[in-house]
């Protein structure tokens, strides 16, 4: 039973049942994760890579899209959902690079529902109610406190999140390597040149009245960056 009736209705619908059988015919009765043969076809689970919600279930580009549905066995399905003590390994990513490199956009493309995102800009916005490009200096200590608390959570794998995404500039090699080592994070560097960042800033509507402030951040990042 799903948490929402509208999801139950979807999984009981002929559309879904036919779609799932079509996938089994096409792909065979193997679990796509552990490659085990699943003898009883009823036990083949169609797992949605983008978790279905009451909002997206009616969008057939999501709920009935073969590219977004994996056929898996019962055990693998529980691992994928971290259910009943079945634990998938939690992955931690450090997404870093200069201001306007597109770090948030990158994470947005890869995040799944249930992941945790640790991003100074968003935390700032959460406690200040200001837009993300406007960070009142006087709140820095409090925001940093939340940020560090969350990093500590990630370090000891506290909580039920799936993957963690840490977003930051991390021009400083020492700080960057400390996070990578302390948290067991996989680094993802968005390698965008200074010229490109400045060009993006020039056409960025949100920051149009803060060009010099952000130009300063970009220049500072490239001054401090050590590969
Ligand atoms: Zn399996
Ligand atoms: Zn699933």
PDB file of C-alpha atoms and ligand atoms in Angstrom:
ATOM      1  CA  UNK A   1       0.000   0.000   0.000  1.00  0.00           C
ATOM      2  CA  UNK A   2       1.305   3.372  -0.948  1.00  0.00           C
ATOM      3  CA  UNK A   3       0.982   6.348   1.331  1.00  0.00           C
ATOM      4  CA  UNK A   4      -1.408   8.104  -1.040  1.00  0.00           C
ATOM      5  CA  UNK A   5      -4.615   6.692  -2.484  1.00  0.00           C
ATOM      6  CA  UNK A   6      -3.893   8.277  -5.817  1.00  0.00           C
ATOM      7  CA  UNK A   7      -0.688   6.188  -6.016  1.00  0.00           C
ATOM      8  CA  UNK A   8      -2.542   2.984  -5.105  1.00  0.00           C
ATOM      9  CA  UNK A   9      -5.022   3.755  -7.853  1.00  0.00           C
ATOM     10  CA  UNK A  10      -2.184   4.175 -10.328  1.00  0.00           C
ATOM     11  CA  UNK A  11      -0.510   0.881  -9.422  1.00  0.00           C
ATOM     12  CA  UNK A  12      -3.859  -0.898  -9.731  1.00  0.00           C
ATOM     13  CA  UNK A  13      -4.686   0.677 -13.075  1.00  0.00           C
ATOM     14  CA  UNK A  14      -4.771  -1.286 -16.336  1.00  0.00           C
ATOM     15  CA  UNK A  15      -2.432   1.279 -17.876  1.00  0.00           C
ATOM     16  CA  UNK A  16       0.319   0.490 -15.385  1.00  0.00           C
ATOM     17  CA  UNK A  17      -0.284  -3.273 -15.432  1.00  0.00           C
ATOM     18  CA  UNK A  18      -0.082  -3.373 -19.224  1.00  0.00           C
ATOM     19  CA  UNK A  19       2.984  -1.148 -19.231  1.00  0.00           C
ATOM     20  CA  UNK A  20       4.759  -3.345 -16.683  1.00  0.00           C
ATOM     21  CA  UNK A  21       3.948  -6.552 -18.588  1.00  0.00           C
ATOM     22  CA  UNK A  22       5.227  -4.902 -21.759  1.00  0.00           C
ATOM     23  CA  UNK A  23       8.550  -4.183 -20.061  1.00  0.00           C
ATOM     24  CA  UNK A  24       8.822  -7.767 -18.798  1.00  0.00           C
ATOM     25  CA  UNK A  25       8.168  -9.114 -22.308  1.00  0.00           C
ATOM     26  CA  UNK A  26      10.783  -6.823 -23.715  1.00  0.00           C
ATOM     27  CA  UNK A  27      13.496  -7.146 -21.077  1.00  0.00           C
ATOM     28  CA  UNK A  28      12.932 -10.629 -19.716  1.00  0.00           C
ATOM     29  CA  UNK A  29      12.481 -11.774 -16.139  1.00  0.00           C
ATOM     30  CA  UNK A  30      15.853 -10.717 -14.756  1.00  0.00           C
ATOM     31  CA  UNK A  31      16.446  -8.226 -11.974  1.00  0.00           C
ATOM     32  CA  UNK A  32      18.254  -5.275 -13.543  1.00  0.00           C
ATOM     33  CA  UNK A  33      20.230  -4.724 -10.360  1.00  0.00           C
ATOM     34  CA  UNK A  34      21.462  -8.167  -9.178  1.00  0.00           C
ATOM     35  CA  UNK A  35      20.827  -9.968 -12.510  1.00  0.00           C
ATOM     36  CA  UNK A  36      19.043 -12.785 -10.724  1.00  0.00           C
ATOM     37  CA  UNK A  37      16.244 -14.540 -12.632  1.00  0.00           C
ATOM     38  CA  UNK A  38      12.887 -13.942 -11.015  1.00  0.00           C
ATOM     39  CA  UNK A  39      10.841 -17.090 -11.578  1.00  0.00           C
ATOM     40  CA  UNK A  40       7.422 -15.766 -10.613  1.00  0.00           C
ATOM     41  CA  UNK A  41       6.435 -12.846 -12.806  1.00  0.00           C
ATOM     42  CA  UNK A  42       4.229 -11.371 -10.062  1.00  0.00           C
ATOM     43  CA  UNK A  43       7.400 -10.779  -8.055  1.00  0.00           C
ATOM     44  CA  UNK A  44       9.025  -8.578 -10.666  1.00  0.00           C
ATOM     45  CA  UNK A  45       8.740  -5.046  -9.388  1.00  0.00           C
ATOM     46  CA  UNK A  46       8.603  -2.011 -11.646  1.00  0.00           C
ATOM     47  CA  UNK A  47      10.645   0.531  -9.740  1.00  0.00           C
ATOM     48  CA  UNK A  48      10.322   4.221 -10.622  1.00  0.00           C
ATOM     49  CA  UNK A  49      13.708   5.923 -10.677  1.00  0.00           C
ATOM     50  CA  UNK A  50      11.936   9.201 -10.046  1.00  0.00           C
ATOM     51  CA  UNK A  51       9.819   8.434  -7.017  1.00  0.00           C
ATOM     52  CA  UNK A  52       6.140   8.822  -7.783  1.00  0.00           C
ATOM     53  CA  UNK A  53       4.241  11.471  -5.875  1.00  0.00           C
ATOM     54  CA  UNK A  54       0.599  12.597  -6.050  1.00  0.00           C
ATOM     55  CA  UNK A  55       1.857  15.529  -8.146  1.00  0.00           C
ATOM     56  CA  UNK A  56       3.850  13.658 -10.795  1.00  0.00           C
ATOM     57  CA  UNK A  57       1.916  10.382 -11.090  1.00  0.00           C
ATOM     58  CA  UNK A  58      -0.399  11.745 -13.791  1.00  0.00           C
ATOM     59  CA  UNK A  59       2.551  12.841 -15.890  1.00  0.00           C
ATOM     60  CA  UNK A  60       3.059   9.809 -18.107  1.00  0.00           C
ATOM     61  CA  UNK A  61       6.488  11.047 -19.143  1.00  0.00           C
ATOM     62  CA  UNK A  62       7.406  10.090 -15.603  1.00  0.00           C
ATOM     63  CA  UNK A  63       5.047   7.342 -14.454  1.00  0.00           C
ATOM     64  CA  UNK A  64       4.889   5.406 -17.752  1.00  0.00           C
ATOM     65  CA  UNK A  65       8.300   6.178 -19.198  1.00  0.00           C
ATOM     66  CA  UNK A  66      10.316   2.997 -19.901  1.00  0.00           C
ATOM     67  CA  UNK A  67      13.596   4.884 -19.394  1.00  0.00           C
ATOM     68  CA  UNK A  68      12.547   5.723 -15.851  1.00  0.00           C
ATOM     69  CA  UNK A  69      11.338   2.301 -14.760  1.00  0.00           C
ATOM     70  CA  UNK A  70      13.631  -0.537 -13.710  1.00  0.00           C
ATOM     71  CA  UNK A  71      12.521  -4.133 -13.259  1.00  0.00           C
ATOM     72  CA  UNK A  72      13.953  -5.425  -9.994  1.00  0.00           C
ATOM     73  CA  UNK A  73      13.543  -8.222  -7.468  1.00  0.00           C
ATOM     74  CA  UNK A  74      11.996  -7.769  -4.025  1.00  0.00           C
ATOM     75  CA  UNK A  75      15.316  -7.542  -2.147  1.00  0.00           C
ATOM     76  CA  UNK A  76      16.862  -5.072  -4.559  1.00  0.00           C
ATOM     77  CA  UNK A  77      13.726  -2.974  -4.433  1.00  0.00           C
ATOM     78  CA  UNK A  78      13.974  -2.724  -0.678  1.00  0.00           C
ATOM     79  CA  UNK A  79      17.617  -1.755  -0.951  1.00  0.00           C
ATOM     80  CA  UNK A  80      16.726   0.947  -3.463  1.00  0.00           C
ATOM     81  CA  UNK A  81      14.211   2.353  -0.995  1.00  0.00           C
ATOM     82  CA  UNK A  82      16.268   1.760   2.151  1.00  0.00           C
ATOM     83  CA  UNK A  83      13.366  -0.202   3.570  1.00  0.00           C
ATOM     84  CA  UNK A  84      13.198  -2.616   6.481  1.00  0.00           C
ATOM     85  CA  UNK A  85      16.821  -2.262   7.431  1.00  0.00           C
ATOM     86  CA  UNK A  86      18.012  -3.089   3.907  1.00  0.00           C
ATOM     87  CA  UNK A  87      20.696  -0.485   3.420  1.00  0.00           C
ATOM     88  CA  UNK A  88      21.962   0.816   0.153  1.00  0.00           C
ATOM     89  CA  UNK A  89      25.301   2.484   0.545  1.00  0.00           C
ATOM     90  CA  UNK A  90      24.819   6.174   1.075  1.00  0.00           C
ATOM     91  CA  UNK A  91      26.810   8.162  -1.426  1.00  0.00           C
ATOM     92  CA  UNK A  92      28.231  11.592  -0.698  1.00  0.00           C
ATOM     93  CA  UNK A  93      29.160  14.006  -3.473  1.00  0.00           C
ATOM     94  CA  UNK A  94      31.061  17.253  -3.189  1.00  0.00           C
ATOM     95  CA  UNK A  95      30.065  19.502  -6.074  1.00  0.00           C
ATOM     96  CA  UNK A  96      32.476  22.418  -6.234  1.00  0.00           C
ATOM     97  CA  UNK A  97      33.638  25.149  -8.563  1.00  0.00           C
ATOM     98  CA  UNK A  98      33.542  28.920  -9.049  1.00  0.00           C
ATOM     99  CA  UNK A  99      30.470  31.114  -8.534  1.00  0.00           C
ATOM    100  CA  UNK A 100      28.068  30.758 -11.489  1.00  0.00           C
ATOM    101  CA  UNK A 101      29.591  27.431 -12.542  1.00  0.00           C
ATOM    102  CA  UNK A 102      26.086  25.931 -12.339  1.00  0.00           C
ATOM    103  CA  UNK A 103      26.559  23.809  -9.228  1.00  0.00           C
ATOM    104  CA  UNK A 104      22.932  23.982  -8.135  1.00  0.00           C
ATOM    105  CA  UNK A 105      21.688  23.275 -11.635  1.00  0.00           C
ATOM    106  CA  UNK A 106      23.984  20.259 -11.821  1.00  0.00           C
ATOM    107  CA  UNK A 107      22.671  18.852  -8.561  1.00  0.00           C
ATOM    108  CA  UNK A 108      19.083  19.584  -9.592  1.00  0.00           C
ATOM    109  CA  UNK A 109      19.581  17.378 -12.634  1.00  0.00           C
ATOM    110  CA  UNK A 110      20.908  14.465 -10.580  1.00  0.00           C
ATOM    111  CA  UNK A 111      19.087  14.650  -7.278  1.00  0.00           C
ATOM    112  CA  UNK A 112      16.407  12.123  -6.386  1.00  0.00           C
ATOM    113  CA  UNK A 113      13.617  12.577  -3.899  1.00  0.00           C
ATOM    114  CA  UNK A 114      14.946  11.675  -0.453  1.00  0.00           C
ATOM    115  CA  UNK A 115      18.484  12.950  -1.082  1.00  0.00           C
ATOM    116  CA  UNK A 116      19.886  15.617   1.207  1.00  0.00           C
ATOM    117  CA  UNK A 117      21.444  18.809  -0.171  1.00  0.00           C
ATOM    118  CA  UNK A 118      23.838  20.925   1.843  1.00  0.00           C
ATOM    119  CA  UNK A 119      24.287  24.308   0.303  1.00  0.00           C
ATOM    120  CA  UNK A 120      25.166  27.555   2.076  1.00  0.00           C
ATOM    121  CA  UNK A 121      23.072  29.613  -0.337  1.00  0.00           C
ATOM    122  CA  UNK A 122      19.937  27.633   0.316  1.00  0.00           C
ATOM    123  CA  UNK A 123      20.479  27.511   4.060  1.00  0.00           C
ATOM    124  CA  UNK A 124      20.969  31.257   4.049  1.00  0.00           C
ATOM    125  CA  UNK A 125      17.720  31.690   2.218  1.00  0.00           C
ATOM    126  CA  UNK A 126      15.900  29.339   4.618  1.00  0.00           C
ATOM    127  CA  UNK A 127      16.745  31.392   7.690  1.00  0.00           C
ATOM    128  CA  UNK A 128      16.783  34.905   6.202  1.00  0.00           C
ATOM    129  CA  UNK A 129      13.785  34.800   3.832  1.00  0.00           C
ATOM    130  CA  UNK A 130      15.921  36.713   1.375  1.00  0.00           C
ATOM    131  CA  UNK A 131      16.579  35.574  -2.197  1.00  0.00           C
ATOM    132  CA  UNK A 132      19.620  33.328  -2.565  1.00  0.00           C
ATOM    133  CA  UNK A 133      21.862  35.998  -4.073  1.00  0.00           C
ATOM    134  CA  UNK A 134      21.396  38.269  -1.030  1.00  0.00           C
ATOM    135  CA  UNK A 135      23.142  36.966   2.074  1.00  0.00           C
ATOM    136  CA  UNK A 136      22.974  39.249   5.110  1.00  0.00           C
ATOM    137  CA  UNK A 137      26.467  39.188   6.672  1.00  0.00           C
ATOM    138  CA  UNK A 138      25.175  39.314  10.245  1.00  0.00           C
ATOM    139  CA  UNK A 139      23.679  35.808   9.887  1.00  0.00           C
ATOM    140  CA  UNK A 140      26.887  34.133   8.742  1.00  0.00           C
ATOM    141  CA  UNK A 141      27.717  32.502  12.082  1.00  0.00           C
ATOM    142  CA  UNK A 142      24.266  30.965  12.422  1.00  0.00           C
ATOM    143  CA  UNK A 143      24.172  29.687   8.864  1.00  0.00           C
ATOM    144  CA  UNK A 144      27.663  28.250   9.222  1.00  0.00           C
ATOM    145  CA  UNK A 145      26.487  26.522  12.415  1.00  0.00           C
ATOM    146  CA  UNK A 146      23.674  24.736  10.572  1.00  0.00           C
ATOM    147  CA  UNK A 147      25.988  23.898   7.689  1.00  0.00           C
ATOM    148  CA  UNK A 148      28.580  22.318   9.976  1.00  0.00           C
ATOM    149  CA  UNK A 149      25.915  20.459  11.908  1.00  0.00           C
ATOM    150  CA  UNK A 150      24.691  18.924   8.662  1.00  0.00           C
ATOM    151  CA  UNK A 151      28.231  18.036   7.600  1.00  0.00           C
ATOM    152  CA  UNK A 152      28.638  16.227  10.928  1.00  0.00           C
ATOM    153  CA  UNK A 153      25.411  14.314  10.228  1.00  0.00           C
ATOM    154  CA  UNK A 154      26.746  13.269   6.841  1.00  0.00           C
ATOM    155  CA  UNK A 155      30.109  12.268   8.284  1.00  0.00           C
ATOM    156  CA  UNK A 156      28.541   9.707  10.639  1.00  0.00           C
ATOM    157  CA  UNK A 157      25.807   8.846   8.107  1.00  0.00           C
ATOM    158  CA  UNK A 158      23.141   9.990  10.559  1.00  0.00           C
ATOM    159  CA  UNK A 159      19.585   9.892   9.216  1.00  0.00           C
ATOM    160  CA  UNK A 160      17.721   8.094   6.466  1.00  0.00           C
ATOM    161  CA  UNK A 161      18.708  10.159   3.448  1.00  0.00           C
ATOM    162  CA  UNK A 162      19.761   8.336   0.266  1.00  0.00           C
ATOM    163  CA  UNK A 163      22.589  10.366  -1.245  1.00  0.00           C
ATOM    164  CA  UNK A 164      24.093  13.602   0.025  1.00  0.00           C
ATOM    165  CA  UNK A 165      25.126  16.514  -2.174  1.00  0.00           C
ATOM    166  CA  UNK A 166      27.434  19.124  -0.712  1.00  0.00           C
ATOM    167  CA  UNK A 167      27.551  22.274  -2.788  1.00  0.00           C
ATOM    168  CA  UNK A 168      30.265  24.867  -2.349  1.00  0.00           C
ATOM    169  CA  UNK A 169      33.095  26.876  -3.875  1.00  0.00           C
ATOM    170  CA  UNK A 170      35.899  24.960  -2.147  1.00  0.00           C
ATOM    171  CA  UNK A 171      38.664  26.823  -3.942  1.00  0.00           C
ATOM    172  CA  UNK A 172      40.892  26.082  -0.951  1.00  0.00           C
ATOM    173  CA  UNK A 173      42.566  22.727  -1.573  1.00  0.00           C
ATOM    174  CA  UNK A 174      43.087  21.977   2.116  1.00  0.00           C
ATOM    175  CA  UNK A 175      39.427  22.545   3.034  1.00  0.00           C
ATOM    176  CA  UNK A 176      38.288  20.618   0.018  1.00  0.00           C
ATOM    177  CA  UNK A 177      40.426  17.594   0.754  1.00  0.00           C
ATOM    178  CA  UNK A 178      39.396  17.661   4.375  1.00  0.00           C
ATOM    179  CA  UNK A 179      35.719  17.365   3.416  1.00  0.00           C
ATOM    180  CA  UNK A 180      36.489  14.670   0.845  1.00  0.00           C
ATOM    181  CA  UNK A 181      38.457  12.621   3.381  1.00  0.00           C
ATOM    182  CA  UNK A 182      36.361  13.283   6.489  1.00  0.00           C
ATOM    183  CA  UNK A 183      33.070  12.564   4.757  1.00  0.00           C
ATOM    184  CA  UNK A 184      34.169   9.980   2.243  1.00  0.00           C
ATOM    185  CA  UNK A 185      32.851  12.232  -0.510  1.00  0.00           C
ATOM    186  CA  UNK A 186      33.315  11.855  -4.223  1.00  0.00           C
ATOM    187  CA  UNK A 187      34.474  15.171  -5.719  1.00  0.00           C
ATOM    188  CA  UNK A 188      32.723  16.563  -8.777  1.00  0.00           C
ATOM    189  CA  UNK A 189      34.482  19.624 -10.170  1.00  0.00           C
ATOM    190  CA  UNK A 190      32.553  21.969 -12.440  1.00  0.00           C
ATOM    191  CA  UNK A 191      35.411  23.232 -14.525  1.00  0.00           C
ATOM    192  CA  UNK A 192      34.205  26.567 -15.874  1.00  0.00           C
ATOM    193  CA  UNK A 193      36.659  29.299 -16.893  1.00  0.00           C
ATOM    194  CA  UNK A 194      36.688  32.730 -15.303  1.00  0.00           C
ATOM    195  CA  UNK A 195      35.698  34.319 -18.610  1.00  0.00           C
ATOM    196  CA  UNK A 196      32.683  32.040 -18.872  1.00  0.00           C
ATOM    197  CA  UNK A 197      31.599  32.822 -15.284  1.00  0.00           C
ATOM    198  CA  UNK A 198      31.891  36.542 -15.940  1.00  0.00           C
ATOM    199  CA  UNK A 199      29.931  36.172 -19.149  1.00  0.00           C
ATOM    200  CA  UNK A 200      27.157  34.331 -17.326  1.00  0.00           C
ATOM    201  CA  UNK A 201      27.122  37.050 -14.688  1.00  0.00           C
ATOM    202  CA  UNK A 202      26.742  39.732 -17.350  1.00  0.00           C
ATOM    203  CA  UNK A 203      23.473  38.184 -18.550  1.00  0.00           C
ATOM    204  CA  UNK A 204      22.202  36.970 -15.163  1.00  0.00           C
ATOM    205  CA  UNK A 205      18.947  38.736 -14.397  1.00  0.00           C
ATOM    206  CA  UNK A 206      18.825  37.865 -10.701  1.00  0.00           C
ATOM    207  CA  UNK A 207      22.174  39.442 -10.045  1.00  0.00           C
ATOM    208  CA  UNK A 208      21.852  42.366 -12.447  1.00  0.00           C
ATOM    209  CA  UNK A 209      22.067  44.948  -9.666  1.00  0.00           C
ATOM    210  CA  UNK A 210      24.887  43.125  -7.884  1.00  0.00           C
ATOM    211  CA  UNK A 211      27.332  42.712 -10.730  1.00  0.00           C
ATOM    212  CA  UNK A 212      30.336  44.145  -8.911  1.00  0.00           C
ATOM    213  CA  UNK A 213      29.657  42.145  -5.747  1.00  0.00           C
ATOM    214  CA  UNK A 214      29.535  38.887  -7.705  1.00  0.00           C
ATOM    215  CA  UNK A 215      32.442  39.807  -9.921  1.00  0.00           C
ATOM    216  CA  UNK A 216      34.344  40.107  -6.662  1.00  0.00           C
ATOM    217  CA  UNK A 217      33.295  36.595  -5.594  1.00  0.00           C
ATOM    218  CA  UNK A 218      34.342  35.157  -8.947  1.00  0.00           C
ATOM    219  CA  UNK A 219      37.725  36.866  -8.864  1.00  0.00           C
ATOM    220  CA  UNK A 220      38.312  35.817  -5.285  1.00  0.00           C
ATOM    221  CA  UNK A 221      37.560  32.195  -6.139  1.00  0.00           C
ATOM    222  CA  UNK A 222      40.058  32.121  -8.991  1.00  0.00           C
ATOM    223  CA  UNK A 223      42.710  33.831  -6.849  1.00  0.00           C
ATOM    224  CA  UNK A 224      42.373  31.177  -4.167  1.00  0.00           C
ATOM    225  CA  UNK A 225      41.836  28.147  -6.306  1.00  0.00           C
ATOM    226  CA  UNK A 226      44.497  25.464  -6.148  1.00  0.00           C
ATOM    227  CA  UNK A 227      43.957  22.332  -8.199  1.00  0.00           C
TER     228      UNK A 227
HETATM  229 ZN1  LIG B   1      17.748  -8.004  -7.512  1.00  0.00          ZN
HETATM  230 ZN1  LIG B   2      10.459   1.523  -6.144  1.00  0.00          ZN
END
